[in-house]
Amino acid sequence: MADDDALQAFDLRPTDTRVGAEIYDLDLSKPLDDGTFRAVSAAFDRYSVLAFRGQDLSPEARIAFSKRFGKLQINVRSEFNKAGYPEIYTVSNILTDGKPIGSGDAGRYWHSDLCYLPTPTRASLLYALVVPERDGVTLGNTLFAGTCASYDTLPATLKRRLEGLRAVNSYNAMFERKASEFGVRPKLTDEMAKSYPKDAVHPVIRTHPTTGRKCIYVCEGYTTRILDIPEAESRELLALLFAQVIKPEYVYRHSWRVGDLLMWDNCAVQHLASFDYAPLHRHMERTTVEGSIPF
Ligand code: OGA
Ligand code: MN
């Protein structure tokens, strides 16, 4: 199939914010031909969040599609990796025999996935199995904020001040904060802390590896400290950047349907889950594709 035909191979509908597009009429249960895959990749770089609607995907099909974008990561909280499929991480508030089947507090704070690793996630792909609904209203939305557009509109003096700065991103700091704030995960013991990834240092402003755009790469969920400046200044700058990223004009709010596969770019967007549905159930499964070292 020629590239031009491939562009017509699915129905793409951009959202009315600066990020996100829905994709209809594309079946991901079978391998995509190269032309269609290139068109999907181009749409991913252009829109940063793609919602593939109406899918019916086995774990194998999700893994195979995800792998076309790179190597899959295995989450450190192995108790929530799907049995037989370590590349699939469960996000859910469902209990079986009194035990959680997945992470019940994923997405509590604005964040970029696995930014606490030296080589963070490029793309996350989250598949909706159970979506909560009350009185005909879908609950448990996921929000996405564009980090490139929010960088672009910073004042030039601030952009200069941020040049070359690096920040600490900490899995353990996030874990402790969530444990004390929401109580659905155990307290972090020294032994657990040792087994989890060490803090990673990344640029505060990073360059997108494929589009070349500059993006804000500090997030409320994991970033604890900007290095080499006084602590008070670090706090002030982080607060300012967190607020900048989530300005409503750069936010897309995804309302889920069962069978959505949602794919997002963790450099170009940060995301947040809305916790408005308990005691209703929600069940999602995620794969994450490794990216490159941020620069
Ligand atoms: C994730 C995540 C948010 C949600 O899976 O990485 O942050 O809405 N999920 O479930
Ligand atoms: Mn996440």
mmCIF file of N, CA, C and O in Angstrom, residues 235-270:
data_model
loop_
_atom_site.group_PDB
_atom_site.id
_atom_site.type_symbol
_atom_site.label_atom_id
_atom_site.label_comp_id
_atom_site.label_asym_id
_atom_site.label_seq_id
_atom_site.Cartn_x
_atom_site.Cartn_y
_atom_site.Cartn_z
ATOM 1 N N ARG A 235 11.900 24.898 44.894
ATOM 2 C CA ARG A 235 10.462 24.747 45.219
ATOM 3 C C ARG A 235 9.610 25.715 44.411
ATOM 4 O O ARG A 235 8.572 25.367 43.863
ATOM 5 N N GLU A 236 10.086 26.958 44.338
ATOM 6 C CA GLU A 236 9.332 28.003 43.640
ATOM 7 C C GLU A 236 9.231 27.679 42.134
ATOM 8 O O GLU A 236 8.158 27.741 41.540
ATOM 9 N N LEU A 237 10.357 27.286 41.556
ATOM 10 C CA LEU A 237 10.358 26.962 40.118
ATOM 11 C C LEU A 237 9.493 25.741 39.812
ATOM 12 O O LEU A 237 8.750 25.719 38.826
ATOM 13 N N LEU A 238 9.582 24.715 40.664
ATOM 14 C CA LEU A 238 8.778 23.513 40.424
ATOM 15 C C LEU A 238 7.286 23.844 40.506
ATOM 16 O O LEU A 238 6.502 23.425 39.638
ATOM 17 N N ALA A 239 6.907 24.626 41.503
ATOM 18 C CA ALA A 239 5.480 24.981 41.651
ATOM 19 C C ALA A 239 4.999 25.730 40.415
ATOM 20 O O ALA A 239 3.905 25.474 39.885
ATOM 21 N N LEU A 240 5.855 26.632 39.944
ATOM 22 C CA LEU A 240 5.494 27.418 38.765
ATOM 23 C C LEU A 240 5.344 26.527 37.523
ATOM 24 O O LEU A 240 4.394 26.648 36.749
ATOM 25 N N LEU A 241 6.263 25.567 37.354
ATOM 26 C CA LEU A 241 6.223 24.690 36.175
ATOM 27 C C LEU A 241 5.052 23.708 36.255
ATOM 28 O O LEU A 241 4.385 23.436 35.250
ATOM 29 N N PHE A 242 4.780 23.173 37.441
ATOM 30 C CA PHE A 242 3.637 22.257 37.589
ATOM 31 C C PHE A 242 2.347 22.990 37.201
ATOM 32 O O PHE A 242 1.474 22.439 36.523
ATOM 33 N N ALA A 243 2.227 24.233 37.643
ATOM 34 C CA ALA A 243 1.007 25.005 37.342
ATOM 35 C C ALA A 243 0.920 25.335 35.854
ATOM 36 O O ALA A 243 -0.163 25.324 35.254
ATOM 37 N N GLN A 244 2.065 25.592 35.247
ATOM 38 C CA GLN A 244 2.100 25.934 33.818
ATOM 39 C C GLN A 244 1.624 24.754 32.959
ATOM 40 O O GLN A 244 0.864 24.918 32.023
ATOM 41 N N VAL A 245 2.105 23.547 33.301
ATOM 42 C CA VAL A 245 1.776 22.367 32.486
ATOM 43 C C VAL A 245 0.268 22.133 32.437
ATOM 44 O O VAL A 245 -0.277 21.746 31.404
ATOM 45 N N ILE A 246 -0.397 22.358 33.559
ATOM 46 C CA ILE A 246 -1.807 21.939 33.623
ATOM 47 C C ILE A 246 -2.795 23.061 33.339
ATOM 48 O O ILE A 246 -3.992 22.909 33.600
ATOM 49 N N LYS A 247 -2.327 24.153 32.754
ATOM 50 C CA LYS A 247 -3.267 25.209 32.353
ATOM 51 C C LYS A 247 -4.333 24.603 31.436
ATOM 52 O O LYS A 247 -4.004 23.849 30.516
ATOM 53 N N PRO A 248 -5.595 24.926 31.666
ATOM 54 C CA PRO A 248 -6.675 24.223 30.955
ATOM 55 C C PRO A 248 -6.572 24.265 29.433
ATOM 56 O O PRO A 248 -7.005 23.333 28.764
ATOM 57 N N GLU A 249 -5.945 25.303 28.886
ATOM 58 C CA GLU A 249 -5.901 25.370 27.415
ATOM 59 C C GLU A 249 -5.050 24.265 26.786
ATOM 60 O O GLU A 249 -5.129 24.011 25.602
ATOM 61 N N TYR A 250 -4.221 23.585 27.605
ATOM 62 C CA TYR A 250 -3.400 22.508 27.062
ATOM 63 C C TYR A 250 -3.886 21.133 27.507
ATOM 64 O O TYR A 250 -3.158 20.149 27.423
ATOM 65 N N VAL A 251 -5.094 21.054 28.046
ATOM 66 C CA VAL A 251 -5.563 19.787 28.629
ATOM 67 C C VAL A 251 -6.650 19.123 27.791
ATOM 68 O O VAL A 251 -7.611 19.771 27.363
ATOM 69 N N TYR A 252 -6.451 17.821 27.541
ATOM 70 C CA TYR A 252 -7.477 16.987 26.904
ATOM 71 C C TYR A 252 -7.979 16.001 27.947
ATOM 72 O O TYR A 252 -7.189 15.362 28.648
ATOM 73 N N ARG A 253 -9.279 15.869 28.038
ATOM 74 C CA ARG A 253 -9.885 14.974 29.032
ATOM 75 C C ARG A 253 -10.480 13.780 28.302
ATOM 76 O O ARG A 253 -11.413 13.942 27.511
ATOM 77 N N HIS A 254 -9.938 12.601 28.537
ATOM 78 C CA HIS A 254 -10.432 11.421 27.820
ATOM 79 C C HIS A 254 -11.530 10.717 28.600
ATOM 80 O O HIS A 254 -11.332 10.301 29.745
ATOM 81 N N SER A 255 -12.678 10.577 27.964
ATOM 82 C CA SER A 255 -13.792 9.837 28.538
ATOM 83 C C SER A 255 -13.761 8.431 27.926
ATOM 84 O O SER A 255 -13.885 8.268 26.707
ATOM 85 N N TRP A 256 -13.575 7.445 28.788
ATOM 86 C CA TRP A 256 -13.288 6.086 28.324
ATOM 87 C C TRP A 256 -14.520 5.339 27.852
ATOM 88 O O TRP A 256 -15.613 5.532 28.384
ATOM 89 N N ARG A 257 -14.306 4.441 26.895
ATOM 90 C CA ARG A 257 -15.289 3.422 26.547
ATOM 91 C C ARG A 257 -14.561 2.083 26.619
ATOM 92 O O ARG A 257 -13.363 2.015 26.287
ATOM 93 N N VAL A 258 -15.282 1.037 27.020
ATOM 94 C CA VAL A 258 -14.682 -0.297 27.005
ATOM 95 C C VAL A 258 -14.200 -0.572 25.578
ATOM 96 O O VAL A 258 -14.907 -0.274 24.612
ATOM 97 N N GLY A 259 -12.977 -1.097 25.448
ATOM 98 C CA GLY A 259 -12.426 -1.364 24.113
ATOM 99 C C GLY A 259 -11.598 -0.216 23.558
ATOM 100 O O GLY A 259 -11.113 -0.302 22.433
ATOM 101 N N ASP A 260 -11.423 0.845 24.357
ATOM 102 C CA ASP A 260 -10.468 1.885 23.934
ATOM 103 C C ASP A 260 -9.055 1.397 24.199
ATOM 104 O O ASP A 260 -8.771 0.861 25.283
ATOM 105 N N LEU A 261 -8.185 1.608 23.240
ATOM 106 C CA LEU A 261 -6.748 1.531 23.518
ATOM 107 C C LEU A 261 -6.231 2.954 23.392
ATOM 108 O O LEU A 261 -6.352 3.583 22.329
ATOM 109 N N LEU A 262 -5.713 3.478 24.485
ATOM 110 C CA LEU A 262 -5.245 4.859 24.493
ATOM 111 C C LEU A 262 -3.730 4.831 24.569
ATOM 112 O O LEU A 262 -3.159 4.126 25.398
ATOM 113 N N MET A 263 -3.123 5.595 23.685
ATOM 114 C CA MET A 263 -1.664 5.581 23.602
ATOM 115 C C MET A 263 -1.164 7.005 23.770
ATOM 116 O O MET A 263 -1.671 7.903 23.100
ATOM 117 N N TRP A 264 -0.235 7.232 24.713
ATOM 118 C CA TRP A 264 0.245 8.601 24.892
ATOM 119 C C TRP A 264 1.764 8.674 24.936
ATOM 120 O O TRP A 264 2.442 7.714 25.268
ATOM 121 N N ASP A 265 2.227 9.871 24.620
ATOM 122 C CA ASP A 265 3.646 10.185 24.509
ATOM 123 C C ASP A 265 4.070 10.861 25.815
ATOM 124 O O ASP A 265 3.624 11.972 26.111
ATOM 125 N N ASN A 266 4.920 10.175 26.581
ATOM 126 C CA ASN A 266 5.249 10.662 27.927
ATOM 127 C C ASN A 266 6.247 11.811 27.959
ATOM 128 O O ASN A 266 6.544 12.315 29.041
ATOM 129 N N CYS A 267 6.750 12.197 26.777
ATOM 130 C CA CYS A 267 7.564 13.404 26.725
ATOM 131 C C CYS A 267 6.656 14.600 26.418
ATOM 132 O O CYS A 267 6.749 15.640 27.047
ATOM 133 N N ALA A 268 5.736 14.417 25.500
ATOM 134 C CA ALA A 268 4.892 15.525 25.022
ATOM 135 C C ALA A 268 3.663 15.792 25.890
ATOM 136 O O ALA A 268 3.036 16.847 25.760
ATOM 137 N N VAL A 269 3.287 14.831 26.745
ATOM 138 C CA VAL A 269 2.160 15.074 27.663
ATOM 139 C C VAL A 269 2.463 14.506 29.053
ATOM 140 O O VAL A 269 3.269 13.595 29.205
ATOM 141 N N GLN A 270 1.788 15.083 30.044
ATOM 142 C CA GLN A 270 1.684 14.472 31.375
ATOM 143 C C GLN A 270 0.225 14.084 31.561
ATOM 144 O O GLN A 270 -0.648 14.612 30.877
#
